[in-house]
Amino acid sequence: MAQHERYALIGTGSRAGMYIAAMSGTAFGAEHVADVADLVAWCDVNPGRLDVYEREVVAAGHPAPVRYAVDDLERMIVDERIDRVVVTTPDFTHAEYVVRALRAGADVVVEKPLTIDAESVRRIGEAIAETGREVITTFNYRYSPRNSTLRQVIADGRIGRVTSVHFEWALDTVHGADYFRRWHREKQNSGGLFIHKASHHFDLVNWWIAATPVRVFASGGLRFYGAENAEARGLGERPSRGTGTSGDPFALDLASDARMKELYLDQEHHDGYLRDRDVFDAGITIEDNLAALVDYDSGATLSYSLNAHAPWEGYRVTVNGTEGRAELEVVERGAVLIGEDGRVIVDPSMHPDASSVDDVRPHGERLVVQRHWEGAEVVPIPEGIGSHGGGDAFLLDHLFRRVTDDAPLGRVAGYADGVRAVSVGIAGNRSLATGQPVLIGDLELGV
């Protein structure tokens, strides 16, 4: 039985809600881990968001975690005898908080991505070597049954030795657009979608084929969002933010969503953070179209593409092997349809039961395996639980119960997995800047 541990959390935006609910006992079933994890302290630069979550955990009968200033992270860890710190802050702050927590005497769970650049990876690696502490990057998509089933198909040798992978990810004009409204829109904050979003995808490929990426050649650009593209398409003058705007499918009205309102709109006076900026603003520095060729130490090659303005959301994966081929297609939202209330859910993977209905492209998933000289076969996919393709519940169970051996799937990701996932995006960003292929070994990431 897992030991009961004391946790602290830094960063109380929307993603933190999953961890808070699980540890405070407000989640149920597989996502409930309060029997092994006690949330005893937390901090955030915005006290208003702490107020929101504090009201909820107290209402659920859980004692209010002790509140600390971010500058007092080290004192929080020592005074509250913290075993583990969960980091759910913006990507560019990860390295600072991870390193500080390690050196103060706690292990760390950090939301993907591990961090956004090579220097920050090296800083974290040095702190781990210095302290002997553990860092885990959370990759919930590993735990989705559809992705686990593909992993099993490959591991079982049903398609032979993998020779190549094609991976296409489509983000639609609601979810994809959301990265261009908030802090992610500046590359210095997020590393762009190669880091923030695609680290999920690169981790999946690394894990699926049990190989390490060694070289990356990338291409991409900002071709749909941003002021220049809006001007080229004649969109005209636009409001600087979505709240208070009606009739614009690209606008996010924080006032119309109770959760967004209490976490962001009502808390703007604390830190000035605007969650609903116009996606066609000037000053956006991330790409909305990305492609990469990635070579692996196994001899396999990945061709990857991401589009952030598609009319539907989901992904297609093709894995070619010496004995056949596996194909996984996932439709998380078949079409972006505006409801009668003028709204649409931002992230369909977080709300799998609320996807729009489309007869031509229905919501669902399908894994097909075809061996050489045989007909195609549909491989059954077990039913998942909850958001991110059924991955979050399994992730929390493994994470908080400190599962280290998940044979034969090996879904539990360690520090090295976190580094390998961001290494492709870091190399991809360097390739975008130089126009040249980049050897990951030249980045000197320490793994």
Tab-separated table of C-alpha atoms in Angstrom:
chain	number	residue	atom	x	y	z
A	1	MET	CA	0.000	0.000	0.000
A	2	ALA	CA	1.297	3.477	-0.933
A	3	GLN	CA	2.553	5.681	1.869
A	4	HIS	CA	0.445	8.714	2.805
A	5	GLU	CA	2.360	11.794	1.661
A	6	ARG	CA	2.183	15.530	2.165
A	7	TYR	CA	1.781	17.648	-0.971
A	8	ALA	CA	2.100	21.287	-1.893
A	9	LEU	CA	0.864	22.829	-5.130
A	10	ILE	CA	2.130	25.873	-6.974
A	11	GLY	CA	-0.137	27.413	-9.605
A	12	THR	CA	-3.923	27.343	-9.304
A	13	GLY	CA	-5.210	27.858	-12.832
A	14	SER	CA	-7.723	25.557	-14.504
A	15	ARG	CA	-5.381	22.554	-14.924
A	16	ALA	CA	-4.631	22.542	-11.181
A	17	GLY	CA	-8.275	21.687	-10.548
A	18	MET	CA	-7.738	18.017	-11.386
A	19	TYR	CA	-5.004	17.643	-8.768
A	20	ILE	CA	-6.823	19.690	-6.142
A	21	ALA	CA	-10.028	17.682	-6.552
A	22	ALA	CA	-8.170	14.373	-6.387
A	23	MET	CA	-6.210	15.236	-3.218
A	24	SER	CA	-8.962	17.059	-1.380
A	25	GLY	CA	-11.505	14.295	-1.857
A	26	THR	CA	-13.854	16.271	-4.098
A	27	ALA	CA	-13.198	13.809	-6.939
A	28	PHE	CA	-14.735	10.357	-6.952
A	29	GLY	CA	-13.884	6.871	-8.162
A	30	ALA	CA	-10.505	6.304	-9.774
A	31	GLU	CA	-9.608	9.998	-9.546
A	32	HIS	CA	-9.907	10.062	-5.764
A	33	VAL	CA	-6.437	9.776	-4.136
A	34	ALA	CA	-7.018	11.503	-0.781
A	35	ASP	CA	-6.268	8.199	0.938
A	36	VAL	CA	-2.591	8.494	-0.042
A	37	ALA	CA	-2.115	12.218	-0.707
A	38	ASP	CA	-2.820	15.190	1.537
A	39	LEU	CA	-2.803	18.686	0.028
A	40	VAL	CA	-1.455	20.732	2.919
A	41	ALA	CA	-0.079	23.913	1.300
A	42	TRP	CA	-0.194	25.946	-1.873
A	43	CYS	CA	0.889	29.192	-3.487
A	44	ASP	CA	0.092	31.327	-6.500
A	45	VAL	CA	0.977	34.812	-7.705
A	46	ASN	CA	-2.781	35.471	-7.924
A	47	PRO	CA	-4.506	35.287	-4.500
A	48	GLY	CA	-7.961	35.421	-6.082
A	49	ARG	CA	-7.591	31.992	-7.665
A	50	LEU	CA	-6.443	30.597	-4.335
A	51	ASP	CA	-9.625	32.010	-2.818
A	52	VAL	CA	-11.758	30.170	-5.386
A	53	TYR	CA	-10.183	26.778	-4.742
A	54	GLU	CA	-10.059	27.324	-0.997
A	55	ARG	CA	-13.823	27.817	-0.876
A	56	GLU	CA	-14.303	24.561	-2.776
A	57	VAL	CA	-12.003	22.344	-0.711
A	58	VAL	CA	-13.378	23.719	2.566
A	59	ALA	CA	-16.947	23.171	1.356
A	60	ALA	CA	-15.980	19.555	0.662
A	61	GLY	CA	-14.848	19.116	4.254
A	62	HIS	CA	-11.111	19.295	3.608
A	63	PRO	CA	-8.996	21.649	5.754
A	64	ALA	CA	-7.832	24.731	3.863
A	65	PRO	CA	-4.226	24.250	2.696
A	66	VAL	CA	-1.809	26.712	4.251
A	67	ARG	CA	-1.246	29.636	1.911
A	68	TYR	CA	2.269	30.879	1.118
A	69	ALA	CA	3.749	33.515	-1.152
A	70	VAL	CA	5.602	32.190	-4.190
A	71	ASP	CA	8.795	33.750	-2.847
A	72	ASP	CA	8.403	31.545	0.238
A	73	LEU	CA	8.364	28.247	-1.668
A	74	GLU	CA	11.397	26.935	0.213
A	75	ARG	CA	9.982	27.862	3.611
A	76	MET	CA	6.677	26.206	2.685
A	77	ILE	CA	8.447	22.946	1.887
A	78	VAL	CA	10.419	22.947	5.132
A	79	ASP	CA	7.727	24.220	7.510
A	80	GLU	CA	4.974	21.973	6.143
A	81	ARG	CA	7.230	18.907	5.780
A	82	ILE	CA	6.321	18.547	2.119
A	83	ASP	CA	7.142	15.278	0.363
A	84	ARG	CA	6.142	16.383	-3.127
A	85	VAL	CA	5.382	19.635	-4.954
A	86	VAL	CA	2.970	19.676	-7.907
A	87	VAL	CA	3.850	22.411	-10.428
A	88	THR	CA	0.984	23.636	-12.645
A	89	THR	CA	2.286	27.069	-13.614
A	90	PRO	CA	3.028	28.574	-17.069
A	91	ASP	CA	5.720	26.660	-18.932
A	92	PHE	CA	8.457	29.283	-18.739
A	93	THR	CA	8.354	29.167	-14.914
A	94	HIS	CA	8.691	25.383	-14.601
A	95	ALA	CA	12.469	25.236	-14.364
A	96	GLU	CA	12.667	27.839	-11.605
A	97	TYR	CA	10.049	26.192	-9.397
A	98	VAL	CA	11.271	22.649	-10.040
A	99	VAL	CA	14.858	23.538	-9.153
A	100	ARG	CA	13.848	25.488	-6.045
A	101	ALA	CA	11.612	22.672	-4.810
A	102	LEU	CA	14.291	20.031	-5.346
A	103	ARG	CA	16.913	22.012	-3.477
A	104	ALA	CA	14.470	22.682	-0.631
A	105	GLY	CA	14.044	18.935	-0.121
A	106	ALA	CA	10.934	17.830	-2.063
A	107	ASP	CA	10.273	15.625	-5.070
A	108	VAL	CA	8.397	17.272	-7.955
A	109	VAL	CA	5.497	16.445	-10.236
A	110	VAL	CA	5.423	18.913	-13.131
A	111	GLU	CA	2.762	19.277	-15.803
A	112	LYS	CA	4.073	18.790	-19.302
A	113	PRO	CA	6.161	20.183	-20.795
A	114	LEU	CA	9.115	19.717	-18.448
A	115	THR	CA	10.394	23.117	-19.544
A	116	ILE	CA	10.838	25.115	-22.747
A	117	ASP	CA	14.535	25.325	-23.688
A	118	ALA	CA	17.878	23.550	-23.456
A	119	GLU	CA	19.350	25.769	-20.739
A	120	SER	CA	16.371	25.096	-18.465
A	121	VAL	CA	16.634	21.330	-19.027
A	122	ARG	CA	20.277	21.478	-17.973
A	123	ARG	CA	19.389	23.452	-14.830
A	124	ILE	CA	16.847	20.834	-13.783
A	125	GLY	CA	19.256	17.998	-14.532
A	126	GLU	CA	21.951	19.592	-12.390
A	127	ALA	CA	19.525	20.017	-9.481
A	128	ILE	CA	18.466	16.356	-9.707
A	129	ALA	CA	22.108	15.237	-9.706
A	130	GLU	CA	22.865	17.542	-6.782
A	131	THR	CA	19.894	16.504	-4.605
A	132	GLY	CA	19.093	12.938	-5.654
A	133	ARG	CA	15.422	13.943	-5.775
A	134	GLU	CA	12.784	12.749	-8.265
A	135	VAL	CA	11.056	14.719	-11.032
A	136	ILE	CA	8.088	13.287	-12.932
A	137	THR	CA	6.567	14.943	-15.996
A	138	THR	CA	2.892	14.086	-16.427
A	139	PHE	CA	1.946	12.608	-19.783
A	140	ASN	CA	-1.730	11.756	-19.445
A	141	TYR	CA	-2.114	10.669	-23.068
A	142	ARG	CA	0.020	7.593	-22.325
A	143	TYR	CA	-2.793	6.420	-20.079
A	144	SER	CA	-5.543	6.746	-22.670
A	145	PRO	CA	-6.659	3.188	-23.540
A	146	ARG	CA	-6.481	3.833	-27.275
A	147	ASN	CA	-2.838	4.902	-27.024
A	148	SER	CA	-1.993	2.069	-24.616
A	149	THR	CA	-3.566	-0.418	-27.039
A	150	LEU	CA	-1.406	0.837	-29.909
A	151	ARG	CA	1.646	0.529	-27.667
A	152	GLN	CA	0.691	-3.083	-26.913
A	153	VAL	CA	0.181	-3.902	-30.599
A	154	ILE	CA	3.688	-2.649	-31.408
A	155	ALA	CA	5.310	-4.260	-28.352
A	156	ASP	CA	3.719	-7.598	-29.231
A	157	GLY	CA	5.464	-7.495	-32.604
A	158	ARG	CA	2.281	-7.662	-34.637
A	159	ILE	CA	3.659	-5.296	-37.278
A	160	GLY	CA	7.308	-6.296	-36.889
A	161	ARG	CA	10.135	-3.795	-36.443
A	162	VAL	CA	8.907	-0.203	-36.834
A	163	THR	CA	10.330	1.548	-39.886
A	164	SER	CA	8.332	4.784	-39.930
A	165	VAL	CA	5.536	6.704	-38.228
A	166	HIS	CA	3.228	9.378	-39.599
A	167	PHE	CA	1.465	11.454	-36.955
A	168	GLU	CA	-1.024	14.192	-37.854
A	169	TRP	CA	-2.678	16.283	-35.109
A	170	ALA	CA	-5.549	18.645	-35.886
A	171	LEU	CA	-6.549	21.356	-33.406
A	172	ASP	CA	-9.804	23.045	-34.333
A	173	THR	CA	-10.747	26.702	-34.506
A	174	VAL	CA	-11.876	26.745	-30.874
A	175	HIS	CA	-9.298	24.666	-29.011
A	176	GLY	CA	-6.465	25.540	-31.406
A	177	ALA	CA	-7.398	29.192	-31.256
A	178	ASP	CA	-7.182	29.146	-27.475
A	179	TYR	CA	-3.371	28.963	-27.541
A	180	PHE	CA	-3.388	32.298	-29.352
A	181	ARG	CA	-5.534	34.047	-26.711
A	182	ARG	CA	-3.388	33.534	-23.622
A	183	TRP	CA	0.212	33.444	-22.448
A	184	HIS	CA	1.090	30.621	-24.869
A	185	ARG	CA	0.943	33.100	-27.785
A	186	GLU	CA	4.433	34.404	-26.940
A	187	LYS	CA	7.167	31.912	-27.711
A	188	GLN	CA	9.300	33.095	-24.809
A	189	ASN	CA	6.512	31.894	-22.493
A	190	SER	CA	5.604	28.540	-24.036
A	191	GLY	CA	8.272	27.524	-26.515
A	192	GLY	CA	5.478	27.502	-29.087
A	193	LEU	CA	3.257	24.549	-29.936
A	194	PHE	CA	6.322	22.409	-30.706
A	195	ILE	CA	6.961	22.460	-26.954
A	196	HIS	CA	3.667	23.148	-25.192
A	197	LYS	CA	1.375	20.923	-27.260
A	198	ALA	CA	3.584	18.606	-29.287
A	199	SER	CA	5.633	17.379	-26.321
A	200	HIS	CA	2.566	15.186	-25.652
A	201	HIS	CA	2.780	13.812	-29.171
A	202	PHE	CA	6.535	13.316	-29.293
A	203	ASP	CA	6.366	11.488	-25.971
A	204	LEU	CA	3.721	9.164	-27.395
A	205	VAL	CA	5.900	8.273	-30.377
A	206	ASN	CA	9.015	7.804	-28.216
A	207	TRP	CA	6.983	5.492	-25.982
A	208	TRP	CA	5.080	3.670	-28.734
A	209	ILE	CA	8.204	2.626	-30.620
A	210	ALA	CA	10.547	2.442	-27.577
A	211	ALA	CA	13.193	4.560	-29.278
A	212	THR	CA	15.095	7.809	-28.735
A	213	PRO	CA	14.949	10.772	-31.162
A	214	VAL	CA	18.355	11.809	-32.546
A	215	ARG	CA	17.794	14.354	-35.353
A	216	VAL	CA	15.067	16.878	-36.243
A	217	PHE	CA	14.353	18.953	-39.336
A	218	ALA	CA	11.388	21.301	-39.010
A	219	SER	CA	9.279	23.774	-40.941
A	220	GLY	CA	6.360	25.974	-39.967
A	221	GLY	CA	4.964	29.426	-39.475
A	222	LEU	CA	2.109	31.679	-38.344
A	223	ARG	CA	-0.224	31.401	-41.321
A	224	PHE	CA	-3.756	31.814	-39.990
A	225	TYR	CA	-3.860	33.721	-36.687
A	226	GLY	CA	-2.179	37.047	-35.976
A	227	ALA	CA	-2.641	40.586	-37.254
A	228	GLU	CA	-0.899	40.180	-40.608
A	229	ASN	CA	-2.994	37.185	-41.597
A	230	ALA	CA	-6.184	38.911	-40.470
A	231	GLU	CA	-5.312	41.967	-42.557
A	232	ALA	CA	-4.509	39.822	-45.590
A	233	ARG	CA	-7.951	38.220	-45.354
A	234	GLY	CA	-9.680	41.556	-44.865
A	235	LEU	CA	-11.086	40.871	-41.394
A	236	GLY	CA	-11.085	44.563	-40.474
A	237	GLU	CA	-10.984	46.107	-36.995
A	238	ARG	CA	-11.417	43.722	-34.095
A	239	PRO	CA	-11.855	44.159	-30.337
A	240	SER	CA	-8.710	43.480	-28.307
A	241	ARG	CA	-10.465	40.848	-26.172
A	242	GLY	CA	-13.432	38.500	-26.394
A	243	THR	CA	-15.359	39.261	-23.224
A	244	GLY	CA	-18.395	41.357	-24.071
A	245	THR	CA	-18.202	40.412	-27.740
A	246	SER	CA	-21.078	38.598	-29.460
A	247	GLY	CA	-21.415	36.943	-32.837
A	248	ASP	CA	-17.679	36.263	-33.264
A	249	PRO	CA	-16.789	32.529	-33.227
A	250	PHE	CA	-13.147	33.365	-32.493
A	251	ALA	CA	-13.968	35.384	-29.370
A	252	LEU	CA	-13.944	33.872	-25.877
A	253	ASP	CA	-16.387	35.587	-23.536
A	254	LEU	CA	-15.156	34.843	-20.016
A	255	ALA	CA	-18.340	36.253	-18.512
A	256	SER	CA	-20.445	33.553	-20.197
A	257	ASP	CA	-18.611	30.677	-18.494
A	258	ALA	CA	-18.941	30.536	-14.715
A	259	ARG	CA	-15.631	28.729	-14.208
A	260	MET	CA	-13.664	30.996	-16.522
A	261	LYS	CA	-15.258	34.017	-14.909
A	262	GLU	CA	-14.332	33.117	-11.328
A	263	LEU	CA	-10.811	31.888	-12.120
A	264	TYR	CA	-9.782	34.559	-14.613
A	265	LEU	CA	-12.131	37.471	-15.297
A	266	ASP	CA	-12.834	38.138	-11.618
A	267	GLN	CA	-9.134	37.898	-10.756
A	268	GLU	CA	-7.669	40.209	-13.407
A	269	HIS	CA	-7.268	43.056	-10.918
A	270	HIS	CA	-4.682	41.018	-9.004
A	271	ASP	CA	-2.152	40.457	-11.792
A	272	GLY	CA	-3.513	41.980	-15.018
A	273	TYR	CA	-3.579	38.613	-16.829
A	274	LEU	CA	-6.067	38.591	-19.738
A	275	ARG	CA	-7.304	35.108	-20.661
A	276	ASP	CA	-9.400	36.209	-23.662
A	277	ARG	CA	-7.171	38.236	-25.989
A	278	ASP	CA	-7.985	38.408	-29.686
A	279	VAL	CA	-6.393	35.645	-31.756
A	280	PHE	CA	-5.785	38.117	-34.575
A	281	ASP	CA	-3.724	40.513	-32.467
A	282	ALA	CA	-0.310	41.834	-33.309
A	283	GLY	CA	2.601	40.425	-31.320
A	284	ILE	CA	1.815	36.698	-31.605
A	285	THR	CA	5.150	34.897	-31.996
A	286	ILE	CA	4.197	31.188	-32.073
A	287	GLU	CA	3.410	29.102	-35.146
A	288	ASP	CA	-0.009	27.700	-36.068
A	289	ASN	CA	1.295	25.274	-38.723
A	290	LEU	CA	4.196	22.951	-37.883
A	291	ALA	CA	5.879	19.975	-39.501
A	292	ALA	CA	8.904	17.902	-38.570
A	293	LEU	CA	10.965	14.952	-39.723
A	294	VAL	CA	12.461	13.109	-36.760
A	295	ASP	CA	15.058	10.352	-37.015
A	296	TYR	CA	15.330	7.755	-34.228
A	297	ASP	CA	18.211	5.683	-32.923
A	298	SER	CA	16.261	2.579	-33.950
A	299	GLY	CA	16.407	3.601	-37.609
A	300	ALA	CA	12.743	4.664	-37.734
A	301	THR	CA	11.605	8.065	-39.018
A	302	LEU	CA	8.665	10.152	-37.807
A	303	SER	CA	6.844	12.580	-40.091
A	304	TYR	CA	4.793	14.898	-37.865
A	305	SER	CA	2.362	17.712	-38.569
A	306	LEU	CA	0.222	19.977	-36.418
A	307	ASN	CA	-2.449	22.397	-37.573
A	308	ALA	CA	-4.136	24.771	-35.095
A	309	HIS	CA	-7.023	26.002	-37.258
A	310	ALA	CA	-8.695	22.813	-38.497
A	311	PRO	CA	-12.503	22.464	-38.791
A	312	TRP	CA	-12.395	19.264	-36.683
A	313	GLU	CA	-10.232	18.000	-33.833
A	314	GLY	CA	-8.376	14.757	-33.425
A	315	TYR	CA	-5.400	12.806	-34.719
A	316	ARG	CA	-4.268	10.135	-37.132
A	317	VAL	CA	-1.300	7.857	-36.552
A	318	THR	CA	0.150	5.381	-39.026
A	319	VAL	CA	2.899	3.019	-37.870
A	320	ASN	CA	4.659	1.029	-40.598
A	321	GLY	CA	6.614	-2.099	-39.731
A	322	THR	CA	8.509	-4.896	-41.414
A	323	GLU	CA	5.486	-7.180	-41.039
A	324	GLY	CA	2.549	-4.816	-41.477
A	325	ARG	CA	0.919	-1.576	-40.482
A	326	ALA	CA	-1.160	-0.139	-37.618
A	327	GLU	CA	-3.503	2.823	-38.057
A	328	LEU	CA	-5.151	4.775	-35.246
A	329	GLU	CA	-7.729	7.483	-35.964
A	330	VAL	CA	-9.298	9.540	-33.179
A	331	VAL	CA	-12.042	12.142	-33.648
A	332	GLU	CA	-12.411	14.234	-30.495
A	333	ARG	CA	-14.774	16.710	-32.183
A	334	GLY	CA	-16.116	16.112	-35.674
A	335	ALA	CA	-17.106	19.716	-36.319
A	336	VAL	CA	-17.053	23.057	-34.552
A	337	LEU	CA	-20.736	23.895	-34.295
A	338	ILE	CA	-21.929	26.920	-32.380
A	339	GLY	CA	-24.684	26.088	-29.894
A	340	GLU	CA	-27.951	27.929	-29.435
A	341	ASP	CA	-26.321	29.844	-26.585
A	342	GLY	CA	-23.586	30.988	-28.989
A	343	ARG	CA	-20.921	28.947	-27.202
A	344	VAL	CA	-18.787	25.891	-27.858
A	345	ILE	CA	-16.550	23.915	-25.468
A	346	VAL	CA	-12.907	24.981	-25.779
A	347	ASP	CA	-11.100	21.641	-25.269
A	348	PRO	CA	-13.106	18.579	-26.400
A	349	SER	CA	-10.576	16.131	-24.889
A	350	MET	CA	-11.456	17.492	-21.438
A	351	HIS	CA	-15.197	16.959	-22.022
A	352	PRO	CA	-15.566	13.700	-23.987
A	353	ASP	CA	-19.318	13.487	-23.419
A	354	ALA	CA	-20.024	16.889	-24.930
A	355	SER	CA	-18.581	16.495	-28.418
A	356	SER	CA	-20.759	17.756	-31.264
A	357	VAL	CA	-22.573	15.173	-33.382
A	358	ASP	CA	-21.454	14.842	-37.005
A	359	ASP	CA	-22.685	11.944	-39.153
A	360	VAL	CA	-19.844	12.223	-41.659
A	361	ARG	CA	-17.092	12.513	-39.063
A	362	PRO	CA	-18.537	10.981	-35.883
A	363	HIS	CA	-16.824	11.296	-32.517
A	364	GLY	CA	-14.899	8.105	-31.807
A	365	GLU	CA	-11.708	6.081	-32.187
A	366	ARG	CA	-10.596	3.168	-34.342
A	367	LEU	CA	-7.427	1.078	-34.357
A	368	VAL	CA	-6.776	-1.097	-37.408
A	369	VAL	CA	-3.922	-3.559	-37.845
A	370	GLN	CA	-3.081	-5.169	-41.163
A	371	ARG	CA	-0.259	-7.637	-41.527
A	372	HIS	CA	1.362	-8.399	-44.868
A	373	TRP	CA	-0.641	-10.890	-46.936
A	374	GLU	CA	-3.639	-10.633	-44.580
A	375	GLY	CA	-6.855	-8.666	-44.384
A	376	ALA	CA	-7.298	-5.671	-42.072
A	377	GLU	CA	-8.411	-6.267	-38.484
A	378	VAL	CA	-10.074	-3.851	-36.060
A	379	VAL	CA	-8.422	-4.048	-32.639
A	380	PRO	CA	-10.794	-3.517	-29.675
A	381	ILE	CA	-9.997	-0.515	-27.462
A	382	PRO	CA	-10.974	-0.745	-23.759
A	383	GLU	CA	-13.281	1.952	-22.449
A	384	GLY	CA	-11.589	4.916	-20.780
A	385	ILE	CA	-12.599	6.931	-17.741
A	386	GLY	CA	-12.917	10.719	-17.849
A	387	SER	CA	-10.968	13.348	-19.745
A	388	HIS	CA	-7.965	13.213	-22.100
A	389	GLY	CA	-9.113	10.013	-23.731
A	390	GLY	CA	-9.598	8.290	-20.406
A	391	GLY	CA	-6.052	9.097	-19.352
A	392	ASP	CA	-6.388	11.422	-16.365
A	393	ALA	CA	-7.875	8.900	-13.933
A	394	PHE	CA	-5.185	6.287	-14.630
A	395	LEU	CA	-2.467	8.932	-14.474
A	396	LEU	CA	-3.553	10.100	-11.029
A	397	ASP	CA	-3.684	6.559	-9.714
A	398	HIS	CA	-0.148	5.756	-10.866
A	399	LEU	CA	1.201	9.174	-9.924
A	400	PHE	CA	-0.018	9.437	-6.355
A	401	ARG	CA	0.403	5.778	-5.514
A	402	ARG	CA	3.990	5.967	-6.741
A	403	VAL	CA	3.688	3.098	-9.194
A	404	THR	CA	7.107	2.518	-10.729
A	405	ASP	CA	6.556	-0.746	-12.610
A	406	ASP	CA	3.746	-0.727	-15.163
A	407	ALA	CA	4.774	-3.776	-17.164
A	408	PRO	CA	4.214	-4.507	-19.939
A	409	LEU	CA	2.995	-1.045	-21.014
A	410	GLY	CA	5.538	1.102	-19.143
A	411	ARG	CA	3.205	4.106	-18.972
A	412	VAL	CA	4.887	5.703	-15.946
A	413	ALA	CA	7.131	8.482	-17.301
A	414	GLY	CA	10.352	9.457	-15.556
A	415	TYR	CA	12.608	12.474	-15.869
A	416	ALA	CA	14.412	11.096	-18.926
A	417	ASP	CA	11.080	10.687	-20.720
A	418	GLY	CA	10.259	14.327	-20.016
A	419	VAL	CA	13.594	15.390	-21.477
A	420	ARG	CA	13.225	13.217	-24.576
A	421	ALA	CA	9.752	14.643	-25.224
A	422	VAL	CA	10.859	18.293	-25.129
A	423	SER	CA	14.116	17.521	-26.931
A	424	VAL	CA	12.255	17.149	-30.229
A	425	GLY	CA	10.499	20.502	-29.804
A	426	ILE	CA	13.680	22.270	-28.680
A	427	ALA	CA	15.530	20.893	-31.691
A	428	GLY	CA	12.544	21.735	-33.879
A	429	ASN	CA	12.577	25.351	-32.746
A	430	ARG	CA	16.296	25.574	-33.465
A	431	SER	CA	15.696	24.074	-36.910
A	432	LEU	CA	12.963	26.644	-37.579
A	433	ALA	CA	15.407	29.412	-36.693
A	434	THR	CA	18.345	28.086	-38.705
A	435	GLY	CA	16.664	26.258	-41.581
A	436	GLN	CA	18.947	23.310	-40.895
A	437	PRO	CA	18.525	19.818	-39.393
A	438	VAL	CA	19.526	19.657	-35.726
A	439	LEU	CA	21.232	16.792	-33.921
A	440	ILE	CA	19.649	16.392	-30.499
A	441	GLY	CA	22.990	15.309	-29.069
A	442	ASP	CA	24.353	18.775	-29.882
A	443	LEU	CA	21.802	20.286	-27.460
A	444	GLU	CA	23.667	18.707	-24.513
A	445	LEU	CA	20.508	17.964	-22.534
A	446	GLY	CA	22.177	15.424	-20.260
A	447	VAL	CA	20.003	12.432	-21.218
